[in-house]
mmCIF file of C-alpha atoms and ligand atoms in Angstrom:
data_model
loop_
_atom_site.group_PDB
_atom_site.id
_atom_site.type_symbol
_atom_site.label_atom_id
_atom_site.label_comp_id
_atom_site.label_asym_id
_atom_site.label_seq_id
_atom_site.Cartn_x
_atom_site.Cartn_y
_atom_site.Cartn_z
ATOM 1 C CA MET A 1 83.540 73.062 90.305
ATOM 2 C CA SER A 2 81.629 75.428 92.572
ATOM 3 C CA ASP A 3 79.283 78.119 91.295
ATOM 4 C CA THR A 4 81.154 81.410 90.868
ATOM 5 C CA ILE A 5 80.063 85.016 90.633
ATOM 6 C CA PHE A 6 80.753 84.849 86.872
ATOM 7 C CA SER A 7 78.297 81.954 86.426
ATOM 8 C CA ARG A 8 75.724 84.045 88.240
ATOM 9 C CA ILE A 9 76.442 87.004 85.929
ATOM 10 C CA ILE A 10 76.142 84.709 82.866
ATOM 11 C CA ARG A 11 72.759 83.477 84.143
ATOM 12 C CA GLY A 12 71.639 87.095 84.598
ATOM 13 C CA GLU A 13 71.258 86.777 88.378
ATOM 14 C CA ILE A 14 73.791 89.566 89.002
ATOM 15 C CA PRO A 15 74.014 92.703 86.837
ATOM 16 C CA CYS A 16 77.069 93.633 84.792
ATOM 17 C CA HIS A 17 78.139 96.244 82.254
ATOM 18 C CA ARG A 18 77.963 93.930 79.234
ATOM 19 C CA VAL A 19 79.944 94.836 76.123
ATOM 20 C CA TYR A 20 79.627 91.613 74.064
ATOM 21 C CA GLN A 21 77.771 88.321 74.050
ATOM 22 C CA ASP A 22 77.503 85.289 71.772
ATOM 23 C CA GLU A 23 76.768 81.558 72.131
ATOM 24 C CA HIS A 24 80.062 80.825 73.934
ATOM 25 C CA VAL A 25 81.225 84.118 75.419
ATOM 26 C CA LEU A 26 80.159 87.000 77.638
ATOM 27 C CA ALA A 27 82.338 90.116 78.007
ATOM 28 C CA PHE A 28 81.699 92.809 80.612
ATOM 29 C CA LEU A 29 83.556 95.560 82.448
ATOM 30 C CA ASP A 30 85.666 94.640 85.465
ATOM 31 C CA ILE A 31 84.005 96.120 88.548
ATOM 32 C CA ASN A 32 87.415 97.237 89.901
ATOM 33 C CA PRO A 33 89.161 98.364 86.712
ATOM 34 C CA LEU A 34 92.935 98.815 86.394
ATOM 35 C CA SER A 35 92.273 101.329 83.625
ATOM 36 C CA GLU A 36 89.318 102.798 81.753
ATOM 37 C CA GLY A 37 87.714 100.048 79.666
ATOM 38 C CA HIS A 38 89.231 97.100 81.620
ATOM 39 C CA THR A 39 87.091 94.246 80.278
ATOM 40 C CA LEU A 40 86.656 90.616 81.291
ATOM 41 C CA VAL A 41 86.089 88.058 78.524
ATOM 42 C CA VAL A 42 84.458 84.946 79.980
ATOM 43 C CA PRO A 43 83.506 81.629 78.364
ATOM 44 C CA LYS A 44 79.971 80.586 79.293
ATOM 45 C CA GLU A 45 81.281 77.096 80.072
ATOM 46 C CA PRO A 46 82.089 77.060 83.812
ATOM 47 C CA ALA A 47 85.677 75.739 83.745
ATOM 48 C CA ALA A 48 87.989 76.953 86.515
ATOM 49 C CA THR A 49 91.208 77.131 84.440
ATOM 50 C CA MET A 50 92.286 77.106 80.793
ATOM 51 C CA ALA A 51 93.544 73.527 81.122
ATOM 52 C CA GLU A 52 90.003 72.416 82.018
ATOM 53 C CA LEU A 53 88.219 74.264 79.196
ATOM 54 C CA SER A 54 86.674 72.204 76.355
ATOM 55 C CA GLU A 55 87.975 72.694 72.808
ATOM 56 C CA ASP A 56 84.610 74.149 71.711
ATOM 57 C CA ALA A 57 84.553 76.741 74.493
ATOM 58 C CA ALA A 58 88.226 77.598 73.873
ATOM 59 C CA ALA A 59 87.556 78.011 70.142
ATOM 60 C CA GLY A 60 84.616 80.320 70.880
ATOM 61 C CA LEU A 61 86.771 82.357 73.239
ATOM 62 C CA GLY A 62 89.576 82.599 70.684
ATOM 63 C CA ARG A 63 87.159 83.676 67.957
ATOM 64 C CA ALA A 64 85.672 86.483 70.068
ATOM 65 C CA LEU A 65 88.858 87.884 71.619
ATOM 66 C CA PRO A 66 90.356 89.844 68.688
ATOM 67 C CA ALA A 67 87.119 91.772 67.976
ATOM 68 C CA ILE A 68 86.688 92.578 71.682
ATOM 69 C CA CYS A 69 90.311 93.793 71.889
ATOM 70 C CA ARG A 70 89.738 95.986 68.825
ATOM 71 C CA ALA A 71 86.532 97.436 70.335
ATOM 72 C CA VAL A 72 88.086 98.104 73.765
ATOM 73 C CA THR A 73 91.143 99.855 72.328
ATOM 74 C CA LYS A 74 89.145 101.870 69.791
ATOM 75 C CA ALA A 75 86.623 102.983 72.428
ATOM 76 C CA THR A 76 89.345 104.013 74.881
ATOM 77 C CA GLY A 77 91.613 105.634 72.301
ATOM 78 C CA THR A 78 94.760 103.563 72.695
ATOM 79 C CA ASP A 79 96.471 100.858 70.662
ATOM 80 C CA SER A 80 98.251 99.314 73.658
ATOM 81 C CA TYR A 81 96.764 96.734 75.980
ATOM 82 C CA ASN A 82 97.616 93.677 78.042
ATOM 83 C CA LEU A 83 95.762 90.380 77.878
ATOM 84 C CA LEU A 84 96.056 88.796 81.308
ATOM 85 C CA GLN A 85 94.757 85.342 82.160
ATOM 86 C CA ASN A 86 95.371 83.991 85.687
ATOM 87 C CA ASN A 87 95.112 80.281 86.493
ATOM 88 C CA GLY A 88 95.271 79.099 90.099
ATOM 89 C CA SER A 89 95.734 81.003 93.350
ATOM 90 C CA ALA A 90 99.557 81.124 93.034
ATOM 91 C CA ALA A 91 99.011 82.957 89.731
ATOM 92 C CA GLY A 92 96.651 85.459 91.357
ATOM 93 C CA GLN A 93 93.330 83.956 90.208
ATOM 94 C CA GLU A 94 90.503 85.051 92.489
ATOM 95 C CA VAL A 95 87.429 83.980 90.526
ATOM 96 C CA GLU A 96 87.613 80.276 89.626
ATOM 97 C CA HIS A 97 85.973 80.624 86.229
ATOM 98 C CA VAL A 98 88.217 81.132 83.167
ATOM 99 C CA HIS A 99 88.522 84.754 82.108
ATOM 100 C CA PHE A 100 90.791 87.022 80.094
ATOM 101 C CA HIS A 101 91.425 90.548 81.314
ATOM 102 C CA VAL A 102 91.701 93.081 78.453
ATOM 103 C CA ILE A 103 93.541 96.016 80.043
ATOM 104 C CA PRO A 104 94.059 99.160 77.942
ATOM 105 C CA ARG A 105 97.499 100.736 78.561
ATOM 106 C CA ARG A 106 98.552 104.350 78.350
ATOM 107 C CA ALA A 107 101.639 106.190 79.517
ATOM 108 C CA GLY A 108 99.678 108.684 81.636
ATOM 109 C CA GLY A 109 96.523 110.729 82.038
ATOM 110 C CA ARG A 110 92.999 109.384 81.495
ATOM 111 C CA GLY A 111 93.203 105.647 80.886
ATOM 112 C CA ALA A 112 96.537 105.208 82.676
ATOM 113 C CA THR A 113 96.739 101.745 84.167
ATOM 114 C CA GLY A 114 97.107 100.420 87.704
ATOM 115 C CA LEU A 115 98.815 97.315 86.313
ATOM 116 C CA SER A 116 102.513 96.776 86.954
ATOM 117 C CA VAL A 117 104.306 93.719 85.646
ATOM 118 C CA GLU A 118 107.570 92.491 87.135
ATOM 119 C CA TRP A 119 109.482 90.273 84.737
ATOM 120 C CA ASN A 120 112.439 88.830 86.632
ATOM 121 C CA ALA A 121 113.926 86.434 84.092
ATOM 122 C CA GLN A 122 115.964 83.513 85.434
ATOM 123 C CA GLU A 123 119.348 82.407 84.111
ATOM 124 C CA VAL A 124 119.130 78.811 82.900
ATOM 125 C CA GLY A 125 121.462 76.521 80.981
ATOM 126 C CA GLU A 126 120.794 74.871 77.616
ATOM 127 C CA ASP A 127 120.450 71.454 79.325
ATOM 128 C CA GLN A 128 117.706 72.728 81.660
ATOM 129 C CA LEU A 129 115.778 74.225 78.717
ATOM 130 C CA ALA A 130 116.076 71.014 76.699
ATOM 131 C CA ASP A 131 114.977 68.897 79.680
ATOM 132 C CA VAL A 132 111.813 70.878 80.462
ATOM 133 C CA ALA A 133 110.946 71.183 76.738
ATOM 134 C CA ARG A 134 111.159 67.363 76.455
ATOM 135 C CA ARG A 135 108.931 66.867 79.527
ATOM 136 C CA ILE A 136 106.272 69.301 78.245
ATOM 137 C CA ALA A 137 106.373 68.091 74.634
ATOM 138 C CA ARG A 138 105.795 64.492 75.754
ATOM 139 C CA LEU A 139 102.463 65.570 77.318
ATOM 140 C CA CYS A 140 101.166 67.949 74.614
HETATM 141 P P1 LIG B 1 91.284 87.267 88.791
HETATM 142 O O1 LIG B 1 92.180 87.736 89.908
HETATM 143 O O2 LIG B 1 92.047 87.089 87.499
HETATM 144 O O3 LIG B 1 90.483 86.056 89.168
HETATM 145 O O4 LIG B 1 90.300 88.471 88.506
HETATM 146 C C1 LIG B 1 88.970 88.526 88.935
HETATM 147 C C2 LIG B 1 88.436 89.875 88.531
HETATM 148 O O5 LIG B 1 87.020 89.836 88.614
HETATM 149 C C3 LIG B 1 88.910 91.041 89.399
HETATM 150 O O6 LIG B 1 89.607 91.973 88.594
HETATM 151 C C4 LIG B 1 87.610 91.617 89.962
HETATM 152 O O7 LIG B 1 87.618 93.030 90.041
HETATM 153 C C5 LIG B 1 86.583 91.116 88.966
HETATM 154 N N1 LIG B 1 85.220 90.991 89.498
HETATM 155 C C6 LIG B 1 84.828 90.338 90.622
HETATM 156 N N2 LIG B 1 83.499 90.423 90.770
HETATM 157 C C7 LIG B 1 83.026 91.113 89.703
HETATM 158 C C8 LIG B 1 81.736 91.541 89.278
HETATM 159 N N3 LIG B 1 80.630 91.264 89.992
HETATM 160 N N4 LIG B 1 81.622 92.244 88.128
HETATM 161 C C9 LIG B 1 82.712 92.536 87.405
HETATM 162 N N5 LIG B 1 83.975 92.160 87.746
HETATM 163 C C10 LIG B 1 84.129 91.474 88.884
#
């Protein structure tokens, strides 16, 4: 994969507002936040998408995420937040290096979010659900 801006931040070549770091993970503020405290949690391993991430890097990411979520929400005074993780351009991924967005949510005022989620559920039959479940399960 090509070198991304996040790899350059991890190597210290570009500055960031760091909030957490360990062997596997760096977390820093998003430069264009959707709300106060919008944080990016990035594995140091330079995989483009979750499906390409090694088990070790994924385990490190999973271990760090809950504490970072607790810190972000406590520091911004809310108990609501979205975890957003885009994979691929059709899913809105701009930086091709795995990252979770931690986005604090509030109804209004300071900390209100610029995030809007449309959830247009599709009507599907039992047969369609069973068919796609079988196809996925075979590959897991
Ligand atoms: P995504 O669309 O999921 O790939 O999100 C990429 C995010 O990275 C966007 O929210 C950007 O604002 C953020 N971003 C890009 N460059 C930087 C940077 N130098 N420092 C912090 N955040 C950045």
